[in-house]
Coordinates of N, CA and C and ligand atoms in Angstrom, one line a residue:
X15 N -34.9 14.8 -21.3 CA -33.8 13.9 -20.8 C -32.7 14.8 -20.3
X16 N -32.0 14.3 -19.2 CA -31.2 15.2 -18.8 C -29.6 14.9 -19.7
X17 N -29.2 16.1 -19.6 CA -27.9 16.4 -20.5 C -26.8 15.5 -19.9
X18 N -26.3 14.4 -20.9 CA -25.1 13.4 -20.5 C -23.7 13.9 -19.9
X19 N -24.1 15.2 -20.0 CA -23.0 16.0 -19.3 C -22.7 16.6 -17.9
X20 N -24.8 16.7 -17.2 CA -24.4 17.0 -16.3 C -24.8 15.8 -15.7
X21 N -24.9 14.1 -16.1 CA -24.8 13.1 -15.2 C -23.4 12.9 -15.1
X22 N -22.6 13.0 -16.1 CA -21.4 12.8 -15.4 C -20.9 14.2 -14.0
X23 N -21.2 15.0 -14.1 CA -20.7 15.8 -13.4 C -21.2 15.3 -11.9
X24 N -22.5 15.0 -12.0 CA -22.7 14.8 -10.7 C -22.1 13.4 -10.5
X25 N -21.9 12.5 -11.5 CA -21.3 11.5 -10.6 C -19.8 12.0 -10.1
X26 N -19.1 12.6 -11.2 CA -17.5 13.3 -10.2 C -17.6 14.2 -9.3
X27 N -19.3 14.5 -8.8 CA -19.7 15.3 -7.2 C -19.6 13.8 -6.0
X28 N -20.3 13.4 -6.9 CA -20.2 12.3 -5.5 C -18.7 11.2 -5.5
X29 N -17.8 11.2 -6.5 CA -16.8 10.7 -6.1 C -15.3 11.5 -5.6
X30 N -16.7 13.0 -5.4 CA -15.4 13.7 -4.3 C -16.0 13.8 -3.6
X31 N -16.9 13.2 -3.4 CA -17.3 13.3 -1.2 C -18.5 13.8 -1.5
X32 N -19.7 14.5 -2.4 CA -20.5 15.0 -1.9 C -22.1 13.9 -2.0
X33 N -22.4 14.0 -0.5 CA -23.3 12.7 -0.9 C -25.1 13.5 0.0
X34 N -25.2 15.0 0.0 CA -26.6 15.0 0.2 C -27.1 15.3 -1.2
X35 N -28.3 14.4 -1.0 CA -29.2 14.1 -2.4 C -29.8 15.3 -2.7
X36 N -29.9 16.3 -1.8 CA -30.8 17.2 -2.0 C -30.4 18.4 -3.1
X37 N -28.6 18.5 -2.6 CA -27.8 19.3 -3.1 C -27.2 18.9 -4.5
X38 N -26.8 17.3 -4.4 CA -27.2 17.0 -6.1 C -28.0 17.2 -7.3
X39 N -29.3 17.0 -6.2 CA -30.4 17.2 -6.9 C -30.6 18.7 -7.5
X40 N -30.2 19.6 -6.6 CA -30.1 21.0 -7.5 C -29.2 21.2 -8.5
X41 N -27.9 20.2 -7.9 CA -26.9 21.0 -9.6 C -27.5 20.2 -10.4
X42 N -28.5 19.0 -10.3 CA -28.7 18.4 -11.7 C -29.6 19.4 -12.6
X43 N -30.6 19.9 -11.3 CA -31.8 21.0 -12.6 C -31.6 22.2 -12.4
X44 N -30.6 22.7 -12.1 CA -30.1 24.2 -12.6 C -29.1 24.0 -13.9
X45 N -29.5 24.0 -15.3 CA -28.2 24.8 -16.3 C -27.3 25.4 -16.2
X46 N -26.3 24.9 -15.7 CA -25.0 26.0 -15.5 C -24.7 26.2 -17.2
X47 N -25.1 26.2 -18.1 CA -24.6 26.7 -19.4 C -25.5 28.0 -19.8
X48 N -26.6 28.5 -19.0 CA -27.8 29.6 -18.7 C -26.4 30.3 -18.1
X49 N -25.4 30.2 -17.5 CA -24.2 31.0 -16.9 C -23.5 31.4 -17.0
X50 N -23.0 30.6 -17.7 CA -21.8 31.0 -18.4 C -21.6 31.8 -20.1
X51 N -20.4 32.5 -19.7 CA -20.6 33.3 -21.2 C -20.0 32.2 -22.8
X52 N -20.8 33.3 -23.8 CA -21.0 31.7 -24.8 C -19.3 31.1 -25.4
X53 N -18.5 32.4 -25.2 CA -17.4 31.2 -25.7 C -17.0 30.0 -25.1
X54 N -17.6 30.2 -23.5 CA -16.9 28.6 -22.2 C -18.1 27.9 -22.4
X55 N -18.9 28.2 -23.4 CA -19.9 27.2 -23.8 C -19.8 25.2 -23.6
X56 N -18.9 25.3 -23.8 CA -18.7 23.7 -24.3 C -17.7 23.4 -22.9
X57 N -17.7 24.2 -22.0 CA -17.2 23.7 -20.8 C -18.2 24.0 -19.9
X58 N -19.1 24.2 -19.8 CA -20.2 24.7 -18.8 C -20.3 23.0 -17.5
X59 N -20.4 22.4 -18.1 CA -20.3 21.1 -16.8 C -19.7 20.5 -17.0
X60 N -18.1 21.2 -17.4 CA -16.6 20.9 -16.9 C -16.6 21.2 -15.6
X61 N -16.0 20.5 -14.2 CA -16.0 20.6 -13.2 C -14.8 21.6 -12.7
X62 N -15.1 22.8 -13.6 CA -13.9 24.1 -13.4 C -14.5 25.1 -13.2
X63 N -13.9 26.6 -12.0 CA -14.3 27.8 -12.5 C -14.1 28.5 -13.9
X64 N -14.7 29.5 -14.1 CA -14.5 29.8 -15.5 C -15.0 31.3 -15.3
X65 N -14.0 32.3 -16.4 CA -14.2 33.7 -16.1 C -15.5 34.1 -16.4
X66 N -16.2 35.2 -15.6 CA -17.6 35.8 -16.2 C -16.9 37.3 -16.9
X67 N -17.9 38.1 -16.1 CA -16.9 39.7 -16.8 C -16.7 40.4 -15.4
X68 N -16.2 41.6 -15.7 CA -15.5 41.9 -14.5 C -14.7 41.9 -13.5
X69 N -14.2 40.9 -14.9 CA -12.6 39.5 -13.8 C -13.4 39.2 -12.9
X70 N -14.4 38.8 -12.6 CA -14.9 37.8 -11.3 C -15.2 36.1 -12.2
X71 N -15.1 35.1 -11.3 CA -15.9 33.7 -12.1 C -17.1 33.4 -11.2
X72 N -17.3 32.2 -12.3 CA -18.4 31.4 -11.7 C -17.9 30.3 -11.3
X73 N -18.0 29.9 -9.7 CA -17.6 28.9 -8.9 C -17.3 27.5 -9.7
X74 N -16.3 27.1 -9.3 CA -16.5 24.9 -9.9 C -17.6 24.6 -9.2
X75 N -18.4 23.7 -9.7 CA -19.3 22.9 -9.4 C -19.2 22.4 -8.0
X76 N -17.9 21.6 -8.3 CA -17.7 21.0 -6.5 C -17.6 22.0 -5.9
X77 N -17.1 23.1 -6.3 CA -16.8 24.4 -4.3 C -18.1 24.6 -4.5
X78 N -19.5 25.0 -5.2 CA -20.7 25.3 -5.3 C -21.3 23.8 -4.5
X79 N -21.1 22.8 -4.7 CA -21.7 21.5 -4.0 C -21.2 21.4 -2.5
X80 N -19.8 21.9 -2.6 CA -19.4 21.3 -1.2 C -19.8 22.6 -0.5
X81 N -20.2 23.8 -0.8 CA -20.2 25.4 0.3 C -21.9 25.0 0.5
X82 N -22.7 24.6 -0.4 CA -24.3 24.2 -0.4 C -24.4 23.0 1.1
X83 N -23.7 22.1 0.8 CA -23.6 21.0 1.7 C -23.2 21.4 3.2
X84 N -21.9 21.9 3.2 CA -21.7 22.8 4.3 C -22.6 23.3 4.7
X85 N -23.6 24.4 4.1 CA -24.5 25.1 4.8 C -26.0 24.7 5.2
X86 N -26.0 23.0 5.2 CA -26.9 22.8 5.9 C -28.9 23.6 5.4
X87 N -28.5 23.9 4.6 CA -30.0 24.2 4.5 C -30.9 23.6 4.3
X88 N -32.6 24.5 4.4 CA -33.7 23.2 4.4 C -34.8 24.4 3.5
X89 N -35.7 23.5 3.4 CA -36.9 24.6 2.1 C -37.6 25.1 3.2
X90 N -37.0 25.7 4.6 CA -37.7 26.7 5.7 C -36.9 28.0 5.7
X91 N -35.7 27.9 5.7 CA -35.0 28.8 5.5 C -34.8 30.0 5.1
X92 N -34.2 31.1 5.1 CA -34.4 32.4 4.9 C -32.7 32.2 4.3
X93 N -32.0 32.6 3.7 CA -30.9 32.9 3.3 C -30.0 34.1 2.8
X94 N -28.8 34.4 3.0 CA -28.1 35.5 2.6 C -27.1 35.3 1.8
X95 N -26.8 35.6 0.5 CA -25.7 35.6 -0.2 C -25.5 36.6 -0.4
X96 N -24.0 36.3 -0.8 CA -22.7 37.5 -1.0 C -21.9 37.2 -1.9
X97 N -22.0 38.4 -2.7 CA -21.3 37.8 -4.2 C -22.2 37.5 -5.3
X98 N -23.1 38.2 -5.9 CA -24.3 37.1 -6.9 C -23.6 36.4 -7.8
X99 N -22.8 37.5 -8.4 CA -21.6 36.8 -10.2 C -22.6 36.6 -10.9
X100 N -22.9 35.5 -11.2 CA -23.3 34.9 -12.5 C -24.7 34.8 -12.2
X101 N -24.4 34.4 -10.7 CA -25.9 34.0 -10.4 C -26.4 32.6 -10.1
X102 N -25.3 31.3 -10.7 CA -25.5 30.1 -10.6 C -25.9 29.5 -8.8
X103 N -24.6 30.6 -8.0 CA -25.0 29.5 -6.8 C -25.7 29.9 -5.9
X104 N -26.8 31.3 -6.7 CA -28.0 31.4 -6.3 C -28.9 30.8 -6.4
X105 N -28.6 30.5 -7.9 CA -30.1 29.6 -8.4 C -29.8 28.3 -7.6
X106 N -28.8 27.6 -7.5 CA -28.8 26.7 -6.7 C -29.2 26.5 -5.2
X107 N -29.3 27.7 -4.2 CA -29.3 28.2 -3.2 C -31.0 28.1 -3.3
X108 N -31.8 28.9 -4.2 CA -33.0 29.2 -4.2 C -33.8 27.5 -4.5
X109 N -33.3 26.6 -4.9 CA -33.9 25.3 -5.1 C -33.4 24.5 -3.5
X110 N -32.8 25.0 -2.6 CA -32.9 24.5 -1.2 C -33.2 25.0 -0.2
X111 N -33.9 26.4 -0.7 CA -34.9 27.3 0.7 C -35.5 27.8 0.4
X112 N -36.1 28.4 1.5 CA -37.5 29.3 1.1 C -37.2 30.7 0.0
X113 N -36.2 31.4 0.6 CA -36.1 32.7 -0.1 C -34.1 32.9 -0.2
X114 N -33.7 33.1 -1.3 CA -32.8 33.5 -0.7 C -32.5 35.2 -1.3
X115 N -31.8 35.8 -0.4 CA -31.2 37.4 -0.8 C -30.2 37.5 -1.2
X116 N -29.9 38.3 -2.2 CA -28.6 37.9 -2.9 C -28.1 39.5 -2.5
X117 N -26.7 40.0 -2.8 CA -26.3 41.3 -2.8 C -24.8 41.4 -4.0
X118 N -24.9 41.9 -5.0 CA -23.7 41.9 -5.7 C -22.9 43.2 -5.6
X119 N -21.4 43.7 -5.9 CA -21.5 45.2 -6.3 C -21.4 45.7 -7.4
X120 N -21.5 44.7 -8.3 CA -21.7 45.1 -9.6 C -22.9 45.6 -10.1
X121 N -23.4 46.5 -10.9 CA -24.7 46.5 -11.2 C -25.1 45.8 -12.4
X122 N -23.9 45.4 -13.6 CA -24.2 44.8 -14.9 C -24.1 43.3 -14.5
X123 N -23.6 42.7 -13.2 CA -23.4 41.4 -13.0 C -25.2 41.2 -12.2
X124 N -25.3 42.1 -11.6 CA -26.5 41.9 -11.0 C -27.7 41.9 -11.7
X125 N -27.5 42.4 -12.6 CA -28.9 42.6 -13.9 C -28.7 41.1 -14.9
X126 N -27.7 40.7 -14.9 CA -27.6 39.9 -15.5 C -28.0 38.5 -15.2
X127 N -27.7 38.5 -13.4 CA -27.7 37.5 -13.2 C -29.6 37.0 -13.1
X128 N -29.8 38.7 -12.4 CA -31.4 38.5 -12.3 C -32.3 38.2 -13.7
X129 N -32.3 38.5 -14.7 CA -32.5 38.3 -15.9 C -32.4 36.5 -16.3
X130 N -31.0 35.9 -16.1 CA -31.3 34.3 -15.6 C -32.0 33.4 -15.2
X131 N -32.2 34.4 -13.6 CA -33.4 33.9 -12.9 C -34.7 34.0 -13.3
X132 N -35.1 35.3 -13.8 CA -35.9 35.1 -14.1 C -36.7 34.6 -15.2
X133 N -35.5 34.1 -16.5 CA -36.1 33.4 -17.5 C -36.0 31.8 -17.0
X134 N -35.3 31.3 -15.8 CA -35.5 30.1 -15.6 C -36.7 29.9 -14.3
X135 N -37.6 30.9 -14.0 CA -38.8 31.0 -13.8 C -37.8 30.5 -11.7
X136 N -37.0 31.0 -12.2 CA -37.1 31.4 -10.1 C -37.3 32.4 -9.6
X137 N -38.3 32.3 -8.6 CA -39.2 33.5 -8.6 C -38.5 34.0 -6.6
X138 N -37.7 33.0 -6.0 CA -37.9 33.0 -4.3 C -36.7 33.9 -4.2
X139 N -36.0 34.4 -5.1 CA -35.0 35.2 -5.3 C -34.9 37.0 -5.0
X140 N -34.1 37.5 -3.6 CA -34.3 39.1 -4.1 C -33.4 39.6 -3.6
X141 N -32.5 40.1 -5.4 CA -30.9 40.3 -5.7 C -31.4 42.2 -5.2
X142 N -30.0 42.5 -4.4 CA -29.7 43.9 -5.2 C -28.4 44.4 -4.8
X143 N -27.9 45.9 -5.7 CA -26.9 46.0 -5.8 C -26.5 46.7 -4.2
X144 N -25.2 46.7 -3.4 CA -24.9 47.1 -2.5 C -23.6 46.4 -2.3
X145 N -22.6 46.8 -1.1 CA -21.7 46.3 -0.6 C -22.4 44.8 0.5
X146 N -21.6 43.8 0.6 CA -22.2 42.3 0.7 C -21.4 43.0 2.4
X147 N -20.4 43.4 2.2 CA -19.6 43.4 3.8 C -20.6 44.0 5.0
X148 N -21.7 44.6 4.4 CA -22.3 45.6 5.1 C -23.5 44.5 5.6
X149 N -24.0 43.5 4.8 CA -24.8 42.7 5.1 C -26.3 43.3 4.4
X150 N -27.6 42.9 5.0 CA -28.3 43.3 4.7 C -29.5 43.3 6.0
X151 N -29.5 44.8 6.7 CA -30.5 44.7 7.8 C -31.5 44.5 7.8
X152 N -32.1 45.3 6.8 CA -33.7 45.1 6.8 C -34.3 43.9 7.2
X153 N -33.3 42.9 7.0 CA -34.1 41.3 6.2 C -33.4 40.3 7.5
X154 N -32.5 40.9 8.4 CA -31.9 39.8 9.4 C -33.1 39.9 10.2
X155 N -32.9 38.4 10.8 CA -31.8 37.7 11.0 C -31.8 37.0 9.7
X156 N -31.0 36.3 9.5 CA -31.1 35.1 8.5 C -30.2 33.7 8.6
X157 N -31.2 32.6 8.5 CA -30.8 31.7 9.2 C -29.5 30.5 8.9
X158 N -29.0 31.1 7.4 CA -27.7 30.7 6.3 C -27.4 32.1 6.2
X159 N -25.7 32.0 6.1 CA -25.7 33.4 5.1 C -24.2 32.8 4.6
X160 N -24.2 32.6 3.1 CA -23.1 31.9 2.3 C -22.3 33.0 1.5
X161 N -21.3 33.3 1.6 CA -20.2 34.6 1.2 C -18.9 33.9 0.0
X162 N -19.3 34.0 -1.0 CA -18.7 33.8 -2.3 C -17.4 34.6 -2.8
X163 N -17.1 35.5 -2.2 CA -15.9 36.1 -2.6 C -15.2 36.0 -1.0
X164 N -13.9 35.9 -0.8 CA -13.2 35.8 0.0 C -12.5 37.0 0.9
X165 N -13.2 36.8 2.2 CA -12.8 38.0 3.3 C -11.5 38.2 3.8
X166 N -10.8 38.7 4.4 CA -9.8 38.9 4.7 C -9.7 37.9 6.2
X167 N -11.1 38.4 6.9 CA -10.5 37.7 8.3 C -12.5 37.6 8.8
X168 N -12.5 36.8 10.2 CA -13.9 36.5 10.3 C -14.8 37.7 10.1
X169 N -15.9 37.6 9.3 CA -16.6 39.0 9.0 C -17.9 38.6 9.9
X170 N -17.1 39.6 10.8 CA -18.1 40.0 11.9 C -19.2 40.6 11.8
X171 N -19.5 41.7 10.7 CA -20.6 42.0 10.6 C -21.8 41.4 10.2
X172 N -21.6 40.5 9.4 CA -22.1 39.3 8.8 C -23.0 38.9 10.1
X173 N -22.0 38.2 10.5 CA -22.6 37.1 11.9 C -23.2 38.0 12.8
X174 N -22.9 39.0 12.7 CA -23.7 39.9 13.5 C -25.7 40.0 13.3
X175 N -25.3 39.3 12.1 CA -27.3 39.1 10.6 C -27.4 38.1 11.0
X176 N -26.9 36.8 11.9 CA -27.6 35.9 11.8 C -28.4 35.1 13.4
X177 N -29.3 34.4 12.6 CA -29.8 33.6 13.9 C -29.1 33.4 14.9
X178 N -28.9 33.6 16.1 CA -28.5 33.3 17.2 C -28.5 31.6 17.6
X179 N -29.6 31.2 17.1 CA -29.9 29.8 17.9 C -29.7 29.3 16.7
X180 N -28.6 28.6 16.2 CA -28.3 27.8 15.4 C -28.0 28.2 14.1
X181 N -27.2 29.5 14.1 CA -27.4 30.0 12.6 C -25.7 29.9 11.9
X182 N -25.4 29.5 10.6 CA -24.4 28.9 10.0 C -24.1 30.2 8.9
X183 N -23.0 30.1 8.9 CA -21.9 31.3 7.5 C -21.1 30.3 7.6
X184 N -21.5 30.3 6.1 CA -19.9 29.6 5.8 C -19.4 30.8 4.3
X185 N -18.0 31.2 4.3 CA -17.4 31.8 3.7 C -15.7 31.6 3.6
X186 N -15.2 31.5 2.5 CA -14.1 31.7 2.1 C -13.2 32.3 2.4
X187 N -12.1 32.4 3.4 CA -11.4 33.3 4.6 C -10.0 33.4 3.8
X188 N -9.1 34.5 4.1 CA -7.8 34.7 3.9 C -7.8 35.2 3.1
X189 N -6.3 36.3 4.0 CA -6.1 37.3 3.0 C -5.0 37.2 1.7
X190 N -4.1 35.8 2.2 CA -3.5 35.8 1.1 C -4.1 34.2 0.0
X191 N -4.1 34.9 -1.3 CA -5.3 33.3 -2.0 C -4.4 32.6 -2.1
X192 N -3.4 32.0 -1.9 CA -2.8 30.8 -1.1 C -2.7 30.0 -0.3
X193 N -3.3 30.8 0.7 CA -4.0 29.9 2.1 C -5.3 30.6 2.4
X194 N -6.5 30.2 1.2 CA -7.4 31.0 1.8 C -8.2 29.3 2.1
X195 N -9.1 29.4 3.1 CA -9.7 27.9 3.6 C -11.2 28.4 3.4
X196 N -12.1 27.4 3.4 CA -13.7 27.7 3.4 C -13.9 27.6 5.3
X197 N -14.3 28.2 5.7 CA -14.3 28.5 7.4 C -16.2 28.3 7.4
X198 N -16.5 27.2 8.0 CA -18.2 27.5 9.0 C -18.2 27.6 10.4
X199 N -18.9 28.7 10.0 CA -19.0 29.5 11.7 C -20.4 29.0 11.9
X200 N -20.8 28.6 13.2 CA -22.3 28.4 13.9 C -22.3 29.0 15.3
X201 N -23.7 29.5 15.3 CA -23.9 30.5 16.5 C -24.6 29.2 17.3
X202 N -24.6 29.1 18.5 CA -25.4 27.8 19.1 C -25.4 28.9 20.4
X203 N -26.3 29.8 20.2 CA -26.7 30.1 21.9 C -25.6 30.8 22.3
X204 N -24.0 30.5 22.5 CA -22.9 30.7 24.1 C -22.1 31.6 23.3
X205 N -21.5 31.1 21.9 CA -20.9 31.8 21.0 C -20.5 31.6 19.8
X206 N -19.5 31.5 18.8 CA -18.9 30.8 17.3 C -18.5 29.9 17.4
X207 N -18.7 28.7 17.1 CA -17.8 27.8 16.7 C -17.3 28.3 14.9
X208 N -16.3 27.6 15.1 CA -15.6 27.4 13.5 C -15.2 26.6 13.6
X209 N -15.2 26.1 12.2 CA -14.4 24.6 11.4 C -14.1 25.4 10.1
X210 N -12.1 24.7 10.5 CA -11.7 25.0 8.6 C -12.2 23.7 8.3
X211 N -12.8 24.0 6.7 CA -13.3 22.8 5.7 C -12.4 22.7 4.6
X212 N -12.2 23.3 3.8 CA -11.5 23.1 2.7 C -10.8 24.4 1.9
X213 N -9.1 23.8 1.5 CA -8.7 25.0 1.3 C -9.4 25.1 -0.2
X214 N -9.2 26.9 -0.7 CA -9.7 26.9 -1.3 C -9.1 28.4 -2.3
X215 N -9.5 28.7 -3.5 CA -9.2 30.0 -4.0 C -10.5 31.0 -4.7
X216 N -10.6 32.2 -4.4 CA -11.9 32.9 -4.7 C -11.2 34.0 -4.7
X217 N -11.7 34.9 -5.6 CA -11.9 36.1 -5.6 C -12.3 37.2 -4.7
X218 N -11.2 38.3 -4.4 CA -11.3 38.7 -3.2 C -13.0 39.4 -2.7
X219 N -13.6 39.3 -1.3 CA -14.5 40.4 -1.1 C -13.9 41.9 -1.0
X220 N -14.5 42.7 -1.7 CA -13.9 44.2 -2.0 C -15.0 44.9 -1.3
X221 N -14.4 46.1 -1.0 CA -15.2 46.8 -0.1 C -16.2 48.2 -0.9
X222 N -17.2 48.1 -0.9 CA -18.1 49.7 -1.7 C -18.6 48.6 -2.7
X223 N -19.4 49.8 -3.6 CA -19.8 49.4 -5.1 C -19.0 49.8 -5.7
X224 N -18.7 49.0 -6.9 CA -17.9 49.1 -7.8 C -18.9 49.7 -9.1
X225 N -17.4 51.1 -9.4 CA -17.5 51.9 -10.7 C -17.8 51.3 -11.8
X226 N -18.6 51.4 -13.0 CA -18.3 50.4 -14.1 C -18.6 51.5 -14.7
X227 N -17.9 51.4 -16.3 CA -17.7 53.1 -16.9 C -18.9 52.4 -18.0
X228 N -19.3 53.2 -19.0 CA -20.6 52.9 -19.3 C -21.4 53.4 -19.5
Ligands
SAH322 N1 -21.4 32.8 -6.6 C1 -20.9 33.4 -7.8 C2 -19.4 33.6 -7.6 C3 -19.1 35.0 -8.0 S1 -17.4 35.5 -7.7 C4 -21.2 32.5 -9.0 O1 -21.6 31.3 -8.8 O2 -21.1 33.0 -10.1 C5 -17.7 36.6 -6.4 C6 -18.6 37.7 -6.6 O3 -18.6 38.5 -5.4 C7 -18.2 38.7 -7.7 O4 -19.2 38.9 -8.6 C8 -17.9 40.0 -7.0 O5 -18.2 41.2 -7.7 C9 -18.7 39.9 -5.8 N2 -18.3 40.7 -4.6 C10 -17.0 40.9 -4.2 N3 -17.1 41.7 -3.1 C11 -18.4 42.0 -2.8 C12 -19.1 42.9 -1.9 N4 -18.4 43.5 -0.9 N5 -20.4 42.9 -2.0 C13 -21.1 42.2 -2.9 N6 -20.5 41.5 -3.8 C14 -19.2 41.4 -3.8

């Protein structure tokens, strides 16, 4: 039976606007409490970010619903994230496409988060450690590419990984987190469109791998 906690959650998804079924349907069978660390236990599908380690969090529910919804995906897809954290809005990502690739620069966030995945038996997942700004070539084009920590200004290099004919980034823009907005960029052939979507606050994208002493 599903947890009375996360039906209410998805119904306060859908009475802020989010109405694809598909994207519900993932935050209903991903555990965001597999996420979170055990003191924010008893807030796990409270509709809040909440700290992980490394001073970074794990997204609210709704900016994870409404960045999913924005990016249009389908179970053909090839996908790029940036930012793993926790890992949640991978797992969520990996229940709406074929593959997605994750990139963290942490190495104890990225072990962790892979460890998640793999006890909740998602297998379409493949995390590793590197700078996210840099992208990931081997594996472009890719036809989503969703950026979780917030850029200073359009990250060109990014868009530089994706499909040409129709391919969508949506990422969390601005340098100061007071006016930082969720920005979707689509490539259609001629050049970028963008749409601001929603303002928003995230944690900055940092540049390199990060030191962790240890
Ligand atoms: N999607 C995550 C949110 C994590 S917060 C979740 O649901 O838990 C953003 C993450 O981006 C942090 O873990 C941070 O370490 C990571 N990050 C910041 N800059 C990065 C970069 N240049 N490359 C890769 N990851 C980066």
């Amino acid at each position: 039976m599903t947890d009375p906690r996360i039906i209410q959650l998805i119904m306060e998804l859908r009475h802020q606007g989010i109405t694809d079924t598909r994207v519900l349907a993932a935050i209903e069978r991903v555990p965001r409490d597999r996420f979170v660390q055990a003191q924010f236990l008893e807030h796990a599908y409270d509709n809040i970010a909440l700290p992980i380690t490394q001073g970074q969090t794990i997204s609210q529910p709704y900016v994870v619903a409404f960045m999913s919804e924005a990016l249009q995906v389908n179970d053909r897809m090839k996908v790029l994230e940036i930012g793993t954290g926790s890992g949640y809005q991978t797992a969520v990502l990996a229940k709406l496409c074929r593959r997605v690739y994750t990139i963290e620069r942490y190495r104890s966030l990225l072990l962790q988060a892979e460890r998640r995945l793999a006890e909740l038996n998602i297998s379409n997942v493949t995390a590793k450690l590197g700078d996210g700004n840099k992208g990931w070539h081997e594996q472009m084009p890719f036809d989503r590419i969703l950026v979780t920590a917030a850029a200073d200004t359009r990250p060109d290099a990014l868009l530089d990984q994706l499909n040409p004919m129709g391919g969508i980034l949506v990422a969390p823009v601005g340098r100061d987190p007071d006016k930082q907005e969720i920005v979707r960029y689509t490539k259609n052939g001629l050049g970028i469109a963008e749409e601001k979507l929603l303002p928003v606050r995230f944690v900055p994208l940092l540049p390199g791998i990060a030191k962790e002493v240890g």
